[in-house]
């Protein structure tokens, strides 16, 4: 075999960037360079000569020199040369190890690193494998848009007017691969563009948990059964309207059915409020008084607001009152007629009931007013006792209704409530009294019909599709957009309304909680350190900000501090869920909502299982558990991946949350943003162009915040490795490679702040790698002239 053939055999086979072994995370050390230069100066060959060497074959034989001696001489030379090469190799290895030790901050897999093979990691591997490796095509990857082949940066499908158009002559490989990525289904039901949204990721995680067949405690199993009964649309369609008509008869009937017992108005109203969470004439909820919040009082009050009326209304600025527009009454008339037809009302009496319902609705509607008007005129949070309220609006048995709504919470006549439109409450009482006196006993009971049609509105989600379709067409006729919500997502939302104490139990496990708390602690610590080193130019502003930040503590919010499984089972022991009757399950859900409303009296803050962003409360920055779900986070993921995805989002959220009220930006931050922008223009070939976009103050601020967030997450991960050096790996990527690739995979996440960014967030990787020795490869574009150097204006990142 010739030397050329041998070299050909040793050439590596072409591989995917994710299949190759990890590249070194730093360039050749100075010791290796010195050794190689020395070898070159002394003409020491790096490979033994081959038998096919033409120089050796044609060299003349010396006199007296036998071929045998020549062969022995060659053998001796080969042995000596081989020994020399081994010595050189050993020296190189020695100096290489010494060079690694000098780079103590470097993040690379060690012999202790093992591949993550959990189910979550297998899914993550598929997502990473179908994504574009930013270090394979840096020229294309960082300049192309998120899943678009249009030559300009975009966010959420719309053009970013702030960004300069890129003069690309072809669709880069990065764009092509991203487009294919968006079309590819993962795990059979979840597309990449869906999982990149935090709220959708949480919903998908809950869906998988609720649809799993794993053994569960009694309470969790009841939640799963409720969810599955909601998904069982076949049984719902088969049941039709009969469950609702049966309920109406149990309540004494109404004039539309021809039989009703003329029961007392307030008696029926209290039953609707307590058992079915139906509030036909007003709304009830629990909350604090803003005037007391400033004094640090956490007391909760019953709050009484306007109802959600079916009839469409508009506000007349000239007359300063609400009106019912004629053009909107026709769709409303069609809605009411369709509802009564579905309920089996005789066609002959249909128009009479509809006419009275519209008339009564109109009289109530004109007494309402929009929130802006009520705020301007001081109609919100008016304090009044229940006894005083009964004098202002006597037609309602206020004490009895509030006791029914909040049973078993004690409600007394001297208790204060907060009103949000007293003029409406007074007018509502007068209107109902008039209709009860003039019509109720002599006709088919229009007030009762009004109450039952409002009850129908409460139960529409539990009835067959004809009712939902009727409602959808009504809103479309009014010009509203009605988004199509998948049934599974609708059922998760309905499940949360009553089982809000159980769903956090599904989200929370000790491994996730422990690793989430460690991440929060590291990121918040680095965040405070970074702020300490900033030069804000205003000492007073900086001291005030640092005092505020150092007084805060990050806390993982597990909603109701997740109860034990046995406690949940006892709490829901009286709840009976049917696997075939969603309507009966829905009735129990309404009672669970009432119990949830009562719990608000004793809770510091209302639970929100769907919360996916941190918020500031007192001296705490609270992070919901809903943030810590796949694909952004998992207890079995390598930490490099958790920090590279969710860690960066957390850091970004902290910057926005705590600096949003401070419009100032340090001089260093402004310089950094301009430096990044100059590098971006240079990379895209637009440096020095006359039409280069000038950054606004908001854009400079956003560039600084997003790059700072990447730095904080990266340094927090390094700090985590210093405390616990072991980490698992994925796809044989080095840890730095995995961190940055994970970030790049979700750089197109629909963030709230994307519109302020004139470039794609993943471009920040080029910025980080320009000042750090930890990146797996140099991110340069040979085909473009890069005139701008980031090293001159950015701090070192490693």
PDB file of C-alpha atoms in Angstrom, residues 78-225:
ATOM      1  CA  UNK A  78      13.084   3.092  11.174  1.00  0.00           C
ATOM      2  CA  UNK A  79      13.399   1.952  14.808  1.00  0.00           C
ATOM      3  CA  UNK A  80      15.211   5.138  15.780  1.00  0.00           C
ATOM      4  CA  UNK A  81      12.766   7.278  13.862  1.00  0.00           C
ATOM      5  CA  UNK A  82       9.814   5.449  15.424  1.00  0.00           C
ATOM      6  CA  UNK A  83      11.253   5.961  18.892  1.00  0.00           C
ATOM      7  CA  UNK A  84      11.700   9.658  18.148  1.00  0.00           C
ATOM      8  CA  UNK A  85       8.123   9.961  16.957  1.00  0.00           C
ATOM      9  CA  UNK A  86       6.809   8.253  20.088  1.00  0.00           C
ATOM     10  CA  UNK A  87       8.823  10.671  22.190  1.00  0.00           C
ATOM     11  CA  UNK A  88       7.382  13.563  20.231  1.00  0.00           C
ATOM     12  CA  UNK A  89       3.863  12.220  20.677  1.00  0.00           C
ATOM     13  CA  UNK A  90       4.395  11.831  24.424  1.00  0.00           C
ATOM     14  CA  UNK A  91       5.699  15.409  24.618  1.00  0.00           C
ATOM     15  CA  UNK A  92       2.704  16.661  22.644  1.00  0.00           C
ATOM     16  CA  UNK A  93       0.308  14.816  24.922  1.00  0.00           C
ATOM     17  CA  UNK A  94       2.086  16.201  27.984  1.00  0.00           C
ATOM     18  CA  UNK A  95       1.925  19.785  26.767  1.00  0.00           C
ATOM     19  CA  UNK A  96      -1.631  19.311  25.574  1.00  0.00           C
ATOM     20  CA  UNK A  97      -2.635  18.212  29.062  1.00  0.00           C
ATOM     21  CA  UNK A  98      -0.804  21.179  30.550  1.00  0.00           C
ATOM     22  CA  UNK A  99      -2.609  23.492  28.134  1.00  0.00           C
ATOM     23  CA  UNK A 100      -5.976  22.031  29.119  1.00  0.00           C
ATOM     24  CA  UNK A 101      -5.146  22.647  32.755  1.00  0.00           C
ATOM     25  CA  UNK A 102      -4.408  26.288  32.010  1.00  0.00           C
ATOM     26  CA  UNK A 103      -7.869  26.563  30.423  1.00  0.00           C
ATOM     27  CA  UNK A 104      -9.673  25.612  33.628  1.00  0.00           C
ATOM     28  CA  UNK A 105     -12.918  27.240  32.578  1.00  0.00           C
ATOM     29  CA  UNK A 106     -13.278  25.170  29.449  1.00  0.00           C
ATOM     30  CA  UNK A 107     -16.459  23.116  29.166  1.00  0.00           C
ATOM     31  CA  UNK A 108     -15.808  19.797  27.432  1.00  0.00           C
ATOM     32  CA  UNK A 109     -17.011  16.249  28.043  1.00  0.00           C
ATOM     33  CA  UNK A 110     -14.689  14.184  30.197  1.00  0.00           C
ATOM     34  CA  UNK A 111     -14.360  10.450  30.541  1.00  0.00           C
ATOM     35  CA  UNK A 112     -17.056  10.613  33.231  1.00  0.00           C
ATOM     36  CA  UNK A 113     -19.626  12.129  30.861  1.00  0.00           C
ATOM     37  CA  UNK A 114     -22.304   9.633  29.852  1.00  0.00           C
ATOM     38  CA  UNK A 115     -24.879   9.891  27.123  1.00  0.00           C
ATOM     39  CA  UNK A 116     -28.393  10.760  28.323  1.00  0.00           C
ATOM     40  CA  UNK A 117     -30.720   7.934  27.237  1.00  0.00           C
ATOM     41  CA  UNK A 118     -33.939   8.870  29.042  1.00  0.00           C
ATOM     42  CA  UNK A 119     -37.178   9.100  27.079  1.00  0.00           C
ATOM     43  CA  UNK A 120     -37.069  12.900  27.340  1.00  0.00           C
ATOM     44  CA  UNK A 121     -33.498  12.942  26.026  1.00  0.00           C
ATOM     45  CA  UNK A 122     -34.417  10.655  23.138  1.00  0.00           C
ATOM     46  CA  UNK A 123     -37.088  13.140  22.077  1.00  0.00           C
ATOM     47  CA  UNK A 124     -34.675  16.021  22.527  1.00  0.00           C
ATOM     48  CA  UNK A 125     -32.127  14.178  20.368  1.00  0.00           C
ATOM     49  CA  UNK A 126     -34.673  13.926  17.560  1.00  0.00           C
ATOM     50  CA  UNK A 127     -35.379  17.644  17.776  1.00  0.00           C
ATOM     51  CA  UNK A 128     -31.695  18.525  17.812  1.00  0.00           C
ATOM     52  CA  UNK A 129     -30.910  16.140  14.956  1.00  0.00           C
ATOM     53  CA  UNK A 130     -33.598  17.690  12.744  1.00  0.00           C
ATOM     54  CA  UNK A 131     -32.413  21.215  13.609  1.00  0.00           C
ATOM     55  CA  UNK A 132     -29.616  23.107  11.976  1.00  0.00           C
ATOM     56  CA  UNK A 133     -26.275  22.971  13.745  1.00  0.00           C
ATOM     57  CA  UNK A 134     -25.192  26.632  14.028  1.00  0.00           C
ATOM     58  CA  UNK A 135     -21.528  25.632  13.753  1.00  0.00           C
ATOM     59  CA  UNK A 136     -21.994  23.742  10.465  1.00  0.00           C
ATOM     60  CA  UNK A 137     -23.281  26.641   8.361  1.00  0.00           C
ATOM     61  CA  UNK A 138     -22.607  29.823  10.363  1.00  0.00           C
ATOM     62  CA  UNK A 139     -22.795  32.078   7.327  1.00  0.00           C
ATOM     63  CA  UNK A 140     -26.307  30.877   6.543  1.00  0.00           C
ATOM     64  CA  UNK A 141     -27.614  30.038   9.963  1.00  0.00           C
ATOM     65  CA  UNK A 142     -27.239  33.330  11.766  1.00  0.00           C
ATOM     66  CA  UNK A 143     -28.447  35.505   8.921  1.00  0.00           C
ATOM     67  CA  UNK A 144     -31.515  33.615   7.792  1.00  0.00           C
ATOM     68  CA  UNK A 145     -34.985  34.048   9.201  1.00  0.00           C
ATOM     69  CA  UNK A 146     -36.950  31.659  11.342  1.00  0.00           C
ATOM     70  CA  UNK A 147     -38.362  29.141   8.882  1.00  0.00           C
ATOM     71  CA  UNK A 148     -38.687  31.654   6.059  1.00  0.00           C
ATOM     72  CA  UNK A 149     -36.893  31.936   2.734  1.00  0.00           C
ATOM     73  CA  UNK A 150     -37.558  35.660   2.476  1.00  0.00           C
ATOM     74  CA  UNK A 151     -34.413  37.808   2.562  1.00  0.00           C
ATOM     75  CA  UNK A 152     -35.215  39.779   5.702  1.00  0.00           C
ATOM     76  CA  UNK A 153     -35.420  39.041   9.397  1.00  0.00           C
ATOM     77  CA  UNK A 154     -38.942  38.329  10.570  1.00  0.00           C
ATOM     78  CA  UNK A 155     -40.803  37.590  13.764  1.00  0.00           C
ATOM     79  CA  UNK A 156     -44.046  35.615  13.944  1.00  0.00           C
ATOM     80  CA  UNK A 157     -44.520  35.800  10.180  1.00  0.00           C
ATOM     81  CA  UNK A 158     -44.412  39.579   9.810  1.00  0.00           C
ATOM     82  CA  UNK A 159     -41.637  41.731   8.452  1.00  0.00           C
ATOM     83  CA  UNK A 160     -39.360  43.532  10.850  1.00  0.00           C
ATOM     84  CA  UNK A 161     -39.214  47.015   9.435  1.00  0.00           C
ATOM     85  CA  UNK A 162     -36.279  47.884  11.702  1.00  0.00           C
ATOM     86  CA  UNK A 163     -33.898  45.329  10.205  1.00  0.00           C
ATOM     87  CA  UNK A 164     -31.914  45.847   7.010  1.00  0.00           C
ATOM     88  CA  UNK A 165     -32.805  43.593   4.081  1.00  0.00           C
ATOM     89  CA  UNK A 166     -30.194  40.942   3.440  1.00  0.00           C
ATOM     90  CA  UNK A 167     -28.947  40.740  -0.110  1.00  0.00           C
ATOM     91  CA  UNK A 168     -28.891  36.948  -0.328  1.00  0.00           C
ATOM     92  CA  UNK A 169     -28.837  35.432  -3.806  1.00  0.00           C
ATOM     93  CA  UNK A 170     -29.977  31.965  -2.829  1.00  0.00           C
ATOM     94  CA  UNK A 171     -31.886  30.241  -0.082  1.00  0.00           C
ATOM     95  CA  UNK A 172     -29.197  29.088   2.350  1.00  0.00           C
ATOM     96  CA  UNK A 173     -29.035  25.567   3.640  1.00  0.00           C
ATOM     97  CA  UNK A 174     -30.075  26.818   7.042  1.00  0.00           C
ATOM     98  CA  UNK A 175     -33.347  28.182   5.707  1.00  0.00           C
ATOM     99  CA  UNK A 176     -34.052  25.034   3.733  1.00  0.00           C
ATOM    100  CA  UNK A 177     -33.451  22.812   6.742  1.00  0.00           C
ATOM    101  CA  UNK A 178     -35.532  25.025   9.015  1.00  0.00           C
ATOM    102  CA  UNK A 179     -38.421  24.964   6.597  1.00  0.00           C
ATOM    103  CA  UNK A 180     -38.297  21.174   6.511  1.00  0.00           C
ATOM    104  CA  UNK A 181     -38.061  21.157  10.291  1.00  0.00           C
ATOM    105  CA  UNK A 182     -41.326  23.057  10.639  1.00  0.00           C
ATOM    106  CA  UNK A 183     -43.111  20.576   8.414  1.00  0.00           C
ATOM    107  CA  UNK A 184     -41.890  17.537  10.303  1.00  0.00           C
ATOM    108  CA  UNK A 185     -44.078  16.021  12.995  1.00  0.00           C
ATOM    109  CA  UNK A 186     -42.412  14.897  16.190  1.00  0.00           C
ATOM    110  CA  UNK A 187     -43.787  12.023  18.252  1.00  0.00           C
ATOM    111  CA  UNK A 188     -46.735  11.811  15.900  1.00  0.00           C
ATOM    112  CA  UNK A 189     -48.667  14.825  17.146  1.00  0.00           C
ATOM    113  CA  UNK A 190     -46.507  17.826  17.981  1.00  0.00           C
ATOM    114  CA  UNK A 191     -44.971  20.127  15.406  1.00  0.00           C
ATOM    115  CA  UNK A 192     -41.842  22.104  16.095  1.00  0.00           C
ATOM    116  CA  UNK A 193     -43.504  25.481  15.608  1.00  0.00           C
ATOM    117  CA  UNK A 194     -46.029  24.549  18.301  1.00  0.00           C
ATOM    118  CA  UNK A 195     -43.555  23.485  20.975  1.00  0.00           C
ATOM    119  CA  UNK A 196     -41.510  26.654  20.596  1.00  0.00           C
ATOM    120  CA  UNK A 197     -44.227  28.597  22.388  1.00  0.00           C
ATOM    121  CA  UNK A 198     -44.006  28.244  26.166  1.00  0.00           C
ATOM    122  CA  UNK A 199     -47.761  28.154  26.715  1.00  0.00           C
ATOM    123  CA  UNK A 200     -48.226  25.471  24.070  1.00  0.00           C
ATOM    124  CA  UNK A 201     -45.368  23.460  25.554  1.00  0.00           C
ATOM    125  CA  UNK A 202     -47.082  23.496  28.947  1.00  0.00           C
ATOM    126  CA  UNK A 203     -50.428  22.536  27.429  1.00  0.00           C
ATOM    127  CA  UNK A 204     -48.819  19.654  25.518  1.00  0.00           C
ATOM    128  CA  UNK A 205     -47.103  18.435  28.667  1.00  0.00           C
ATOM    129  CA  UNK A 206     -50.423  18.443  30.548  1.00  0.00           C
ATOM    130  CA  UNK A 207     -52.099  16.693  27.622  1.00  0.00           C
ATOM    131  CA  UNK A 208     -49.568  13.886  27.706  1.00  0.00           C
ATOM    132  CA  UNK A 209     -49.944  13.542  31.478  1.00  0.00           C
ATOM    133  CA  UNK A 210     -53.754  13.476  31.365  1.00  0.00           C
ATOM    134  CA  UNK A 211     -53.844  10.982  28.517  1.00  0.00           C
ATOM    135  CA  UNK A 212     -51.292   8.626  30.047  1.00  0.00           C
ATOM    136  CA  UNK A 213     -52.498   5.289  31.359  1.00  0.00           C
ATOM    137  CA  UNK A 214     -50.086   5.146  34.246  1.00  0.00           C
ATOM    138  CA  UNK A 215     -51.422   4.275  37.679  1.00  0.00           C
ATOM    139  CA  UNK A 216     -52.530   7.328  39.635  1.00  0.00           C
ATOM    140  CA  UNK A 217     -54.034   8.264  42.960  1.00  0.00           C
ATOM    141  CA  UNK A 218     -57.776   8.668  43.315  1.00  0.00           C
ATOM    142  CA  UNK A 219     -57.790  12.452  42.774  1.00  0.00           C
ATOM    143  CA  UNK A 220     -55.489  12.348  39.754  1.00  0.00           C
ATOM    144  CA  UNK A 221     -57.549   9.532  38.234  1.00  0.00           C
ATOM    145  CA  UNK A 222     -60.714  11.621  38.624  1.00  0.00           C
ATOM    146  CA  UNK A 223     -59.015  14.460  36.787  1.00  0.00           C
ATOM    147  CA  UNK A 224     -58.053  12.108  33.974  1.00  0.00           C
ATOM    148  CA  UNK A 225     -61.598  10.718  33.799  1.00  0.00           C
TER     149      UNK A 225
END
